mmCIF file with all atom_site columns, C-alpha atoms in Angstrom:
data_model
loop_
_atom_site.group_PDB
_atom_site.id
_atom_site.type_symbol
_atom_site.label_atom_id
_atom_site.label_alt_id
_atom_site.label_comp_id
_atom_site.label_asym_id
_atom_site.label_entity_id
_atom_site.label_seq_id
_atom_site.pdbx_PDB_ins_code
_atom_site.Cartn_x
_atom_site.Cartn_y
_atom_site.Cartn_z
_atom_site.occupancy
_atom_site.B_iso_or_equiv
_atom_site.pdbx_formal_charge
_atom_site.auth_seq_id
_atom_site.auth_comp_id
_atom_site.auth_asym_id
_atom_site.auth_atom_id
_atom_site.pdbx_PDB_model_num
ATOM 1   C CA . ASP J 1 1   ? -17.186 48.271 6.514   1.00 59.00 ? 240 ASP J CA 1
ATOM 2   C CA . GLY J 1 2   ? -14.729 50.734 4.857   1.00 68.00 ? 241 GLY J CA 1
ATOM 3   C CA . VAL J 1 3   ? -12.231 48.223 3.351   1.00 75.00 ? 242 VAL J CA 1
ATOM 4   C CA . VAL J 1 4   ? -11.343 48.577 -0.315  1.00 71.00 ? 243 VAL J CA 1
ATOM 5   C CA . ASN J 1 5   ? -11.472 45.534 -1.617  1.00 75.00 ? 244 ASN J CA 1
ATOM 6   C CA . GLY J 1 6   ? -11.387 45.877 -5.346  1.00 78.00 ? 245 GLY J CA 1
ATOM 7   C CA . CYS J 1 7   ? -13.870 45.821 -8.093  1.00 82.00 ? 246 CYS J CA 1
ATOM 8   C CA . PRO J 1 8   ? -16.253 42.477 -7.978  1.00 80.00 ? 247 PRO J CA 1
ATOM 9   C CA . SER J 1 9   ? -16.048 40.300 -11.130 1.00 81.00 ? 248 SER J CA 1
ATOM 10  C CA . HIS J 1 10  ? -17.811 37.239 -12.405 1.00 83.00 ? 249 HIS J CA 1
ATOM 11  C CA . LEU J 1 11  ? -16.448 33.971 -13.163 1.00 83.00 ? 250 LEU J CA 1
ATOM 12  C CA . LEU J 1 12  ? -17.508 32.572 -16.694 1.00 90.00 ? 251 LEU J CA 1
ATOM 13  C CA . GLU J 1 13  ? -16.712 29.116 -17.438 1.00 93.00 ? 252 GLU J CA 1
ATOM 14  C CA . PRO J 1 14  ? -16.678 26.991 -20.638 1.00 92.00 ? 253 PRO J CA 1
ATOM 15  C CA . SER J 1 15  ? -19.025 23.522 -20.508 1.00 95.00 ? 254 SER J CA 1
ATOM 16  C CA . ARG J 1 16  ? -17.191 20.897 -18.880 1.00 96.00 ? 255 ARG J CA 1
ATOM 17  C CA . LEU J 1 17  ? -17.806 16.926 -17.846 1.00 96.00 ? 256 LEU J CA 1
ATOM 18  C CA . GLN J 1 18  ? -17.053 16.116 -14.700 1.00 97.00 ? 257 GLN J CA 1
ATOM 19  C CA . LYS J 1 19  ? -16.179 11.958 -15.415 1.00 96.00 ? 258 LYS J CA 1
ATOM 20  C CA . ILE J 1 20  ? -15.003 11.265 -11.797 1.00 97.00 ? 259 ILE J CA 1
ATOM 21  C CA . GLN J 1 21  ? -18.458 9.293  -10.535 1.00 97.00 ? 260 GLN J CA 1
ATOM 22  C CA . TYR J 1 22  ? -17.584 9.839  -6.528  1.00 98.00 ? 261 TYR J CA 1
ATOM 23  C CA . SER J 1 23  ? -15.814 12.796 -6.598  1.00 98.00 ? 262 SER J CA 1
ATOM 24  C CA . GLU J 1 24  ? -16.430 13.089 -2.650  1.00 97.00 ? 263 GLU J CA 1
ATOM 25  C CA . ASP J 1 25  ? -17.239 9.673  -1.520  1.00 98.00 ? 264 ASP J CA 1
ATOM 26  C CA . PHE J 1 26  ? -13.588 7.987  -1.017  1.00 98.00 ? 265 PHE J CA 1
ATOM 27  C CA . SER J 1 27  ? -14.893 5.422  0.849   1.00 98.00 ? 266 SER J CA 1
ATOM 28  C CA . ASN J 1 28  ? -17.035 3.788  -2.220  1.00 98.00 ? 267 ASN J CA 1
ATOM 29  C CA . ALA J 1 29  ? -15.645 0.811  -3.785  1.00 97.00 ? 268 ALA J CA 1
ATOM 30  C CA . TYR J 1 30  ? -15.164 3.282  -6.777  1.00 97.00 ? 269 TYR J CA 1
ATOM 31  C CA . TRP J 1 31  ? -12.109 4.115  -5.089  1.00 97.00 ? 270 TRP J CA 1
ATOM 32  C CA . VAL J 1 32  ? -9.255  1.165  -5.038  1.00 95.00 ? 271 VAL J CA 1
ATOM 33  C CA . ARG J 1 33  ? -7.017  1.373  -1.930  1.00 96.00 ? 272 ARG J CA 1
ATOM 34  C CA . ASN J 1 34  ? -3.849  -0.158 -2.033  1.00 93.00 ? 273 ASN J CA 1
ATOM 35  C CA . ASN J 1 35  ? -1.918  -0.657 1.315   1.00 95.00 ? 274 ASN J CA 1
ATOM 36  C CA . SER J 1 36  ? -4.250  2.515  2.873   1.00 97.00 ? 275 SER J CA 1
ATOM 37  C CA . SER J 1 37  ? -7.447  3.261  4.226   1.00 98.00 ? 276 SER J CA 1
ATOM 38  C CA . VAL J 1 38  ? -9.887  6.377  4.263   1.00 98.00 ? 277 VAL J CA 1
ATOM 39  C CA . VAL J 1 39  ? -11.456 7.859  7.181   1.00 98.00 ? 278 VAL J CA 1
ATOM 40  C CA . SER J 1 40  ? -14.283 10.420 7.034   1.00 97.00 ? 279 SER J CA 1
ATOM 41  C CA . GLY J 1 41  ? -16.005 13.287 9.009   1.00 96.00 ? 280 GLY J CA 1
ATOM 42  C CA . PHE J 1 42  ? -13.269 16.058 8.680   1.00 97.00 ? 281 PHE J CA 1
ATOM 43  C CA . ILE J 1 43  ? -13.844 19.635 7.465   1.00 96.00 ? 282 ILE J CA 1
ATOM 44  C CA . SER J 1 44  ? -13.676 20.097 3.689   1.00 95.00 ? 283 SER J CA 1
ATOM 45  C CA . PRO J 1 45  ? -12.856 23.264 1.653   1.00 94.00 ? 284 PRO J CA 1
ATOM 46  C CA . ASN J 1 46  ? -16.624 24.304 1.971   1.00 91.00 ? 285 ASN J CA 1
ATOM 47  C CA . GLY J 1 47  ? -16.806 23.958 5.713   1.00 92.00 ? 286 GLY J CA 1
ATOM 48  C CA . THR J 1 48  ? -18.983 20.973 6.007   1.00 93.00 ? 287 THR J CA 1
ATOM 49  C CA . ASN J 1 49  ? -17.455 17.500 7.445   1.00 94.00 ? 288 ASN J CA 1
ATOM 50  C CA . ASN J 1 50  ? -17.347 15.632 4.314   1.00 94.00 ? 289 ASN J CA 1
ATOM 51  C CA . SER J 1 51  ? -13.807 15.290 3.547   1.00 97.00 ? 290 SER J CA 1
ATOM 52  C CA . TYR J 1 52  ? -11.460 11.995 4.196   1.00 98.00 ? 291 TYR J CA 1
ATOM 53  C CA . LYS J 1 53  ? -8.046  11.182 5.435   1.00 98.00 ? 292 LYS J CA 1
ATOM 54  C CA . LEU J 1 54  ? -6.215  8.890  3.575   1.00 98.00 ? 293 LEU J CA 1
ATOM 55  C CA . VAL J 1 55  ? -4.053  6.970  6.193   1.00 98.00 ? 294 VAL J CA 1
ATOM 56  C CA . GLU J 1 56  ? -1.229  4.534  5.077   1.00 97.00 ? 295 GLU J CA 1
ATOM 57  C CA . ASP J 1 57  ? -0.770  0.968  6.597   1.00 97.00 ? 296 ASP J CA 1
ATOM 58  C CA . VAL J 1 58  ? 2.066   -0.427 8.108   1.00 97.00 ? 297 VAL J CA 1
ATOM 59  C CA . SER J 1 59  ? 3.299   -2.401 5.009   1.00 95.00 ? 298 SER J CA 1
ATOM 60  C CA . ASN J 1 60  ? 6.345   -1.716 3.067   1.00 93.00 ? 299 ASN J CA 1
ATOM 61  C CA . GLY J 1 61  ? 4.615   -0.320 -0.317  1.00 89.00 ? 300 GLY J CA 1
ATOM 62  C CA . PHE J 1 62  ? 2.645   2.012  -2.090  1.00 88.00 ? 301 PHE J CA 1
ATOM 63  C CA . HIS J 1 63  ? 0.185   3.954  0.054   1.00 94.00 ? 302 HIS J CA 1
ATOM 64  C CA . ARG J 1 64  ? -2.699  4.992  -2.232  1.00 93.00 ? 303 ARG J CA 1
ATOM 65  C CA . THR J 1 65  ? -5.883  5.350  -3.334  1.00 95.00 ? 304 THR J CA 1
ATOM 66  C CA . TYR J 1 66  ? -7.211  5.437  -7.491  1.00 94.00 ? 305 TYR J CA 1
ATOM 67  C CA . ALA J 1 67  ? -10.182 5.726  -8.928  1.00 95.00 ? 306 ALA J CA 1
ATOM 68  C CA . ILE J 1 68  ? -11.481 2.677  -11.366 1.00 92.00 ? 307 ILE J CA 1
ATOM 69  C CA . PRO J 1 69  ? -10.349 2.719  -14.915 1.00 90.00 ? 308 PRO J CA 1
ATOM 70  C CA . MET J 1 70  ? -12.151 5.111  -17.158 1.00 90.00 ? 309 MET J CA 1
ATOM 71  C CA . SER J 1 71  ? -11.804 6.114  -20.693 1.00 87.00 ? 310 SER J CA 1
ATOM 72  C CA . VAL J 1 72  ? -10.672 9.254  -22.016 1.00 85.00 ? 311 VAL J CA 1
ATOM 73  C CA . SER J 1 73  ? -10.323 10.830 -25.535 1.00 82.00 ? 312 SER J CA 1
ATOM 74  C CA . THR J 1 74  ? -7.033  10.061 -27.138 1.00 80.00 ? 313 THR J CA 1
ATOM 75  C CA . SER J 1 75  ? -4.851  13.255 -28.143 1.00 82.00 ? 314 SER J CA 1
ATOM 76  C CA . THR J 1 76  ? -6.187  15.744 -26.167 1.00 88.00 ? 315 THR J CA 1
ATOM 77  C CA . ASN J 1 77  ? -5.733  17.153 -22.886 1.00 92.00 ? 316 ASN J CA 1
ATOM 78  C CA . VAL J 1 78  ? -6.986  15.755 -19.843 1.00 93.00 ? 317 VAL J CA 1
ATOM 79  C CA . CYS J 1 79  ? -7.009  17.375 -16.009 1.00 96.00 ? 318 CYS J CA 1
ATOM 80  C CA . PHE J 1 80  ? -7.105  15.543 -12.985 1.00 96.00 ? 319 PHE J CA 1
ATOM 81  C CA . SER J 1 81  ? -7.527  17.767 -9.820  1.00 98.00 ? 320 SER J CA 1
ATOM 82  C CA . VAL J 1 82  ? -8.012  17.228 -6.319  1.00 98.00 ? 321 VAL J CA 1
ATOM 83  C CA . PHE J 1 83  ? -8.481  19.432 -2.902  1.00 98.00 ? 322 PHE J CA 1
ATOM 84  C CA . VAL J 1 84  ? -5.677  18.179 -0.515  1.00 98.00 ? 323 VAL J CA 1
ATOM 85  C CA . LYS J 1 85  ? -4.584  19.290 3.124   1.00 98.00 ? 324 LYS J CA 1
ATOM 86  C CA . LYS J 1 86  ? -1.498  17.824 5.190   1.00 97.00 ? 325 LYS J CA 1
ATOM 87  C CA . GLY J 1 87  ? -1.661  15.786 7.732   1.00 97.00 ? 326 GLY J CA 1
ATOM 88  C CA . GLU J 1 88  ? 0.950   13.836 9.367   1.00 97.00 ? 327 GLU J CA 1
ATOM 89  C CA . ARG J 1 89  ? 2.320   13.616 6.050   1.00 96.00 ? 328 ARG J CA 1
ATOM 90  C CA . LYS J 1 90  ? 3.307   16.561 3.738   1.00 96.00 ? 329 LYS J CA 1
ATOM 91  C CA . TYR J 1 91  ? 3.856   15.040 0.265   1.00 95.00 ? 330 TYR J CA 1
ATOM 92  C CA . ILE J 1 92  ? 1.376   13.740 -1.921  1.00 95.00 ? 331 ILE J CA 1
ATOM 93  C CA . ALA J 1 93  ? 1.778   12.849 -5.328  1.00 93.00 ? 332 ALA J CA 1
ATOM 94  C CA . ILE J 1 94  ? -1.401  12.917 -8.239  1.00 94.00 ? 333 ILE J CA 1
ATOM 95  C CA . GLY J 1 95  ? -1.108  11.299 -11.465 1.00 90.00 ? 334 GLY J CA 1
ATOM 96  C CA . ALA J 1 96  ? -2.561  9.006  -14.471 1.00 89.00 ? 335 ALA J CA 1
ATOM 97  C CA . ILE J 1 97  ? -1.513  5.411  -14.662 1.00 85.00 ? 336 ILE J CA 1
ATOM 98  C CA . HIS J 1 98  ? -1.882  3.212  -17.939 1.00 82.00 ? 337 HIS J CA 1
ATOM 99  C CA . ASN J 1 99  ? 0.150   0.313  -16.848 1.00 76.00 ? 338 ASN J CA 1
ATOM 100 C CA . SER J 1 100 ? 3.198   -0.110 -14.647 1.00 69.00 ? 339 SER J CA 1
ATOM 101 C CA . THR J 1 101 ? 5.331   1.309  -17.180 1.00 74.00 ? 340 THR J CA 1
ATOM 102 C CA . ASN J 1 102 ? 3.342   4.485  -18.343 1.00 83.00 ? 341 ASN J CA 1
ATOM 103 C CA . GLY J 1 103 ? 2.131   7.316  -16.440 1.00 84.00 ? 342 GLY J CA 1
ATOM 104 C CA . ALA J 1 104 ? 2.352   11.002 -15.607 1.00 88.00 ? 343 ALA J CA 1
ATOM 105 C CA . VAL J 1 105 ? 2.582   12.502 -12.199 1.00 89.00 ? 344 VAL J CA 1
ATOM 106 C CA . ALA J 1 106 ? 2.983   15.402 -10.181 1.00 92.00 ? 345 ALA J CA 1
ATOM 107 C CA . GLN J 1 107 ? 4.295   15.579 -6.378  1.00 92.00 ? 346 GLN J CA 1
ATOM 108 C CA . PHE J 1 108 ? 3.399   18.599 -4.091  1.00 95.00 ? 347 PHE J CA 1
ATOM 109 C CA . ASP J 1 109 ? 4.735   19.682 -0.909  1.00 96.00 ? 348 ASP J CA 1
ATOM 110 C CA . LEU J 1 110 ? 1.488   20.520 1.606   1.00 97.00 ? 349 LEU J CA 1
ATOM 111 C CA . GLU J 1 111 ? 3.591   22.668 4.226   1.00 97.00 ? 350 GLU J CA 1
ATOM 112 C CA . ASP J 1 112 ? 5.265   24.946 1.856   1.00 96.00 ? 351 ASP J CA 1
ATOM 113 C CA . GLY J 1 113 ? 2.687   24.976 -1.138  1.00 97.00 ? 352 GLY J CA 1
ATOM 114 C CA . LEU J 1 114 ? 5.152   23.688 -3.695  1.00 97.00 ? 353 LEU J CA 1
ATOM 115 C CA . LEU J 1 115 ? 5.004   21.592 -6.836  1.00 96.00 ? 354 LEU J CA 1
ATOM 116 C CA . VAL J 1 116 ? 8.182   19.519 -6.168  1.00 93.00 ? 355 VAL J CA 1
ATOM 117 C CA . TYR J 1 117 ? 8.415   17.022 -9.325  1.00 90.00 ? 356 TYR J CA 1
ATOM 118 C CA . SER J 1 118 ? 6.448   16.907 -12.205 1.00 89.00 ? 357 SER J CA 1
ATOM 119 C CA . GLY J 1 119 ? 6.910   14.528 -15.332 1.00 86.00 ? 358 GLY J CA 1
ATOM 120 C CA . ALA J 1 120 ? 5.828   11.495 -17.526 1.00 85.00 ? 359 ALA J CA 1
ATOM 121 C CA . MET J 1 121 ? 7.273   7.956  -17.961 1.00 81.00 ? 360 MET J CA 1
ATOM 122 C CA . GLY J 1 122 ? 6.453   5.749  -21.064 1.00 81.00 ? 361 GLY J CA 1
ATOM 123 C CA . SER J 1 123 ? 5.296   6.078  -24.302 1.00 80.00 ? 362 SER J CA 1
ATOM 124 C CA . ILE J 1 124 ? 1.536   6.791  -23.432 1.00 83.00 ? 363 ILE J CA 1
ATOM 125 C CA . TYR J 1 125 ? 1.533   10.269 -21.717 1.00 84.00 ? 364 TYR J CA 1
ATOM 126 C CA . THR J 1 126 ? 3.111   13.506 -22.318 1.00 86.00 ? 365 THR J CA 1
ATOM 127 C CA . TYR J 1 127 ? 3.239   15.991 -19.606 1.00 87.00 ? 366 TYR J CA 1
ATOM 128 C CA . VAL J 1 128 ? 1.776   19.014 -20.167 1.00 91.00 ? 367 VAL J CA 1
ATOM 129 C CA . ASP J 1 129 ? 1.595   21.210 -17.085 1.00 93.00 ? 368 ASP J CA 1
ATOM 130 C CA . SER J 1 130 ? 0.660   20.893 -13.085 1.00 95.00 ? 369 SER J CA 1
ATOM 131 C CA . ASP J 1 131 ? -0.364  23.560 -10.556 1.00 96.00 ? 370 ASP J CA 1
ATOM 132 C CA . ILE J 1 132 ? -0.880  23.886 -6.654  1.00 96.00 ? 371 ILE J CA 1
ATOM 133 C CA . VAL J 1 133 ? -3.361  26.819 -5.829  1.00 97.00 ? 372 VAL J CA 1
ATOM 134 C CA . ALA J 1 134 ? -3.696  27.830 -1.864  1.00 96.00 ? 373 ALA J CA 1
ATOM 135 C CA . LEU J 1 135 ? -7.001  28.024 -0.342  1.00 95.00 ? 374 LEU J CA 1
ATOM 136 C CA . LYS J 1 136 ? -8.150  28.705 3.081   1.00 93.00 ? 375 LYS J CA 1
ATOM 137 C CA . ASP J 1 137 ? -7.330  26.571 6.167   1.00 94.00 ? 376 ASP J CA 1
ATOM 138 C CA . ASP J 1 138 ? -4.001  25.165 4.600   1.00 96.00 ? 377 ASP J CA 1
ATOM 139 C CA . TRP J 1 139 ? -6.012  23.547 1.913   1.00 98.00 ? 378 TRP J CA 1
ATOM 140 C CA . TYR J 1 140 ? -4.614  23.524 -1.431  1.00 98.00 ? 379 TYR J CA 1
ATOM 141 C CA . ARG J 1 141 ? -6.318  22.464 -4.818  1.00 98.00 ? 380 ARG J CA 1
ATOM 142 C CA . VAL J 1 142 ? -3.688  20.472 -6.823  1.00 98.00 ? 381 VAL J CA 1
ATOM 143 C CA . SER J 1 143 ? -3.616  19.765 -10.687 1.00 97.00 ? 382 SER J CA 1
ATOM 144 C CA . ILE J 1 144 ? -1.924  17.946 -13.304 1.00 95.00 ? 383 ILE J CA 1
ATOM 145 C CA . ILE J 1 145 ? -2.839  18.022 -17.212 1.00 94.00 ? 384 ILE J CA 1
ATOM 146 C CA . LEU J 1 146 ? -1.718  15.435 -19.376 1.00 91.00 ? 385 LEU J CA 1
ATOM 147 C CA . GLN J 1 147 ? -2.287  14.095 -23.220 1.00 89.00 ? 386 GLN J CA 1
ATOM 148 C CA . THR J 1 148 ? -2.530  10.593 -23.539 1.00 83.00 ? 387 THR J CA 1
ATOM 149 C CA . ASN J 1 149 ? -2.992  8.049  -26.603 1.00 78.00 ? 388 ASN J CA 1
ATOM 150 C CA . GLY J 1 150 ? -4.128  5.475  -24.042 1.00 71.00 ? 389 GLY J CA 1
ATOM 151 C CA . THR J 1 151 ? -7.416  5.266  -23.717 1.00 77.00 ? 390 THR J CA 1
ATOM 152 C CA . VAL J 1 152 ? -7.941  3.734  -20.118 1.00 84.00 ? 391 VAL J CA 1
ATOM 153 C CA . VAL J 1 153 ? -6.643  5.525  -16.995 1.00 87.00 ? 392 VAL J CA 1
ATOM 154 C CA . ASN J 1 154 ? -6.590  5.369  -13.303 1.00 90.00 ? 393 ASN J CA 1
ATOM 155 C CA . PHE J 1 155 ? -6.195  8.487  -11.666 1.00 94.00 ? 394 PHE J CA 1
ATOM 156 C CA . SER J 1 156 ? -4.285  8.026  -8.414  1.00 93.00 ? 395 SER J CA 1
ATOM 157 C CA . LEU J 1 157 ? -3.379  9.840  -5.164  1.00 95.00 ? 396 LEU J CA 1
ATOM 158 C CA . ALA J 1 158 ? -0.498  8.336  -3.416  1.00 93.00 ? 397 ALA J CA 1
ATOM 159 C CA . LEU J 1 159 ? 1.032   9.304  -0.011  1.00 95.00 ? 398 LEU J CA 1
ATOM 160 C CA . SER J 1 160 ? 5.029   9.999  -0.097  1.00 90.00 ? 399 SER J CA 1
ATOM 161 C CA . ASP J 1 161 ? 7.493   10.192 2.762   1.00 89.00 ? 400 ASP J CA 1
ATOM 162 C CA . ASP J 1 162 ? 10.186  12.033 0.920   1.00 89.00 ? 401 ASP J CA 1
ATOM 163 C CA . ILE J 1 163 ? 10.475  14.271 -2.428  1.00 85.00 ? 402 ILE J CA 1
ATOM 164 C CA . PHE J 1 164 ? 10.706  12.024 -5.751  1.00 77.00 ? 403 PHE J CA 1
ATOM 165 C CA . THR J 1 165 ? 13.754  11.666 -7.733  1.00 66.00 ? 404 THR J CA 1
ATOM 166 C CA . GLN J 1 166 ? 12.504  9.882  -10.690 1.00 60.00 ? 405 GLN J CA 1
ATOM 167 C CA . PRO J 1 167 ? 9.135   10.027 -12.649 1.00 55.00 ? 406 PRO J CA 1
ATOM 168 C CA . SER J 1 168 ? 7.239   7.679  -10.996 1.00 54.00 ? 407 SER J CA 1
ATOM 169 C CA . ILE J 1 169 ? 4.152   6.936  -9.383  1.00 53.00 ? 408 ILE J CA 1
ATOM 170 C CA . ASP J 1 170 ? 4.091   3.101  -9.745  1.00 53.00 ? 409 ASP J CA 1
ATOM 171 C CA . ASN J 1 171 ? 7.541   1.974  -9.066  1.00 52.00 ? 410 ASN J CA 1
ATOM 172 C CA . SER J 1 172 ? 10.059  2.284  -6.354  1.00 51.00 ? 411 SER J CA 1
ATOM 173 C CA . ALA J 1 173 ? 10.175  5.925  -6.044  1.00 60.00 ? 412 ALA J CA 1
ATOM 174 C CA . ASN J 1 174 ? 7.008   5.850  -3.831  1.00 75.00 ? 413 ASN J CA 1
ATOM 175 C CA . LEU J 1 175 ? 7.563   2.615  -1.946  1.00 84.00 ? 414 LEU J CA 1
ATOM 176 C CA . TYR J 1 176 ? 7.932   3.006  1.610   1.00 90.00 ? 415 TYR J CA 1
ATOM 177 C CA . THR J 1 177 ? 7.117   1.587  5.287   1.00 93.00 ? 416 THR J CA 1
ATOM 178 C CA . GLY J 1 178 ? 3.808   3.263  6.668   1.00 95.00 ? 417 GLY J CA 1
ATOM 179 C CA . ASP J 1 179 ? 3.589   3.694  10.163  1.00 96.00 ? 418 ASP J CA 1
ATOM 180 C CA . GLY J 1 180 ? -0.301  2.919  10.255  1.00 97.00 ? 419 GLY J CA 1
ATOM 181 C CA . THR J 1 181 ? -1.585  6.781  11.218  1.00 97.00 ? 420 THR J CA 1
ATOM 182 C CA . SER J 1 182 ? -0.319  8.976  8.976   1.00 97.00 ? 421 SER J CA 1
ATOM 183 C CA . GLY J 1 183 ? -1.901  10.443 6.079   1.00 97.00 ? 422 GLY J CA 1
ATOM 184 C CA . VAL J 1 184 ? -3.128  13.382 4.067   1.00 98.00 ? 423 VAL J CA 1
ATOM 185 C CA . TYR J 1 185 ? -6.850  14.947 4.097   1.00 98.00 ? 424 TYR J CA 1
ATOM 186 C CA . ILE J 1 186 ? -8.570  14.747 0.484   1.00 98.00 ? 425 ILE J CA 1
ATOM 187 C CA . PHE J 1 187 ? -11.704 16.089 -0.855  1.00 98.00 ? 426 PHE J CA 1
ATOM 188 C CA . GLY J 1 188 ? -13.362 16.846 -4.270  1.00 98.00 ? 427 GLY J CA 1
ATOM 189 C CA . ALA J 1 189 ? -11.668 14.644 -7.051  1.00 98.00 ? 428 ALA J CA 1
ATOM 190 C CA . GLN J 1 190 ? -12.396 16.182 -10.723 1.00 98.00 ? 429 GLN J CA 1
ATOM 191 C CA . VAL J 1 191 ? -11.260 14.631 -14.066 1.00 97.00 ? 430 VAL J CA 1
ATOM 192 C CA . GLU J 1 192 ? -12.239 17.052 -16.970 1.00 96.00 ? 431 GLU J CA 1
ATOM 193 C CA . GLN J 1 193 ? -11.201 17.264 -20.459 1.00 94.00 ? 432 GLN J CA 1
ATOM 194 C CA . GLY J 1 194 ? -9.137  20.669 -20.850 1.00 93.00 ? 433 GLY J CA 1
ATOM 195 C CA . SER J 1 195 ? -5.947  22.337 -20.434 1.00 92.00 ? 434 SER J CA 1
ATOM 196 C CA . TYR J 1 196 ? -6.482  24.043 -17.201 1.00 94.00 ? 435 TYR J CA 1
ATOM 197 C CA . PRO J 1 197 ? -9.026  23.023 -14.197 1.00 96.00 ? 436 PRO J CA 1
ATOM 198 C CA . THR J 1 198 ? -12.035 24.568 -14.176 1.00 96.00 ? 437 THR J CA 1
ATOM 199 C CA . SER J 1 199 ? -14.214 24.943 -10.539 1.00 96.00 ? 438 SER J CA 1
ATOM 200 C CA . TYR J 1 200 ? -15.228 21.747 -8.713  1.00 97.00 ? 439 TYR J CA 1
ATOM 201 C CA . ILE J 1 201 ? -18.102 19.926 -10.311 1.00 97.00 ? 440 ILE J CA 1
ATOM 202 C CA . PRO J 1 202 ? -19.426 17.746 -7.480  1.00 97.00 ? 441 PRO J CA 1
ATOM 203 C CA . ASN J 1 203 ? -20.753 14.068 -8.480  1.00 98.00 ? 442 ASN J CA 1
ATOM 204 C CA . TYR J 1 204 ? -22.371 11.829 -5.835  1.00 97.00 ? 443 TYR J CA 1
ATOM 205 C CA . GLY J 1 205 ? -22.659 8.701  -8.134  1.00 97.00 ? 444 GLY J CA 1
ATOM 206 C CA . THR J 1 206 ? -23.930 9.481  -11.975 1.00 97.00 ? 445 THR J CA 1
ATOM 207 C CA . SER J 1 207 ? -21.842 6.941  -13.895 1.00 95.00 ? 446 SER J CA 1
ATOM 208 C CA . ALA J 1 208 ? -22.068 8.984  -17.299 1.00 95.00 ? 447 ALA J CA 1
ATOM 209 C CA . GLY J 1 209 ? -20.654 12.147 -15.255 1.00 96.00 ? 448 GLY J CA 1
ATOM 210 C CA . ILE J 1 210 ? -21.973 15.814 -14.563 1.00 97.00 ? 449 ILE J CA 1
ATOM 211 C CA . THR J 1 211 ? -21.618 18.327 -16.962 1.00 97.00 ? 450 THR J CA 1
ATOM 212 C CA . ARG J 1 212 ? -21.761 22.187 -16.452 1.00 94.00 ? 451 ARG J CA 1
ATOM 213 C CA . SER J 1 213 ? -23.485 24.410 -18.972 1.00 94.00 ? 452 SER J CA 1
ATOM 214 C CA . ALA J 1 214 ? -21.273 27.048 -20.581 1.00 94.00 ? 453 ALA J CA 1
ATOM 215 C CA . GLU J 1 215 ? -21.816 30.275 -18.536 1.00 89.00 ? 454 GLU J CA 1
ATOM 216 C CA . THR J 1 216 ? -22.302 33.656 -20.468 1.00 88.00 ? 455 THR J CA 1
ATOM 217 C CA . ALA J 1 217 ? -23.090 37.000 -19.722 1.00 85.00 ? 456 ALA J CA 1
#
């Protein structure tokens, strides 16, 4: 059409293992919900009606979902990423929980596209980095990279009603009374070993995970 868009390029990525067993089906029992529910049938970043809305209930507490505990390698970087879009809530926190006193968390503003908090608490995790990347139709991909000496981890998504004031995904910094209808849209969770997130690898139930082979040219 006569518009100069620059030179085309190939994205060549290393081999990665997607460890999330149900990366899109947040209604599966693989995803544990605290004071929240999920509603299906919303348009995802790939244009299909397979994203979910994470909705808070009316209780005063945490409003979140997390993957059942999984084993991770010790003393190495692990990346957790997920696609998110603001609903009635614009803040979401993602992180890793080892127990109530050990974790790493990043919180994001999905209205302005900002990382607003990141950090670690306890002695198990070392915070490495986190990021938010803008996509189309107000979707973002958010990620957190951490090191851990703990071997069993819950990877969590938590709704928030305000900006964190302390490094927490599992204490009073994230407690609030929900209204029963507000939430955030979610799609495509991924856990992989590495120092940055690679492109999304869907997994529809393979317990051993899905491996993408290294790409070369």
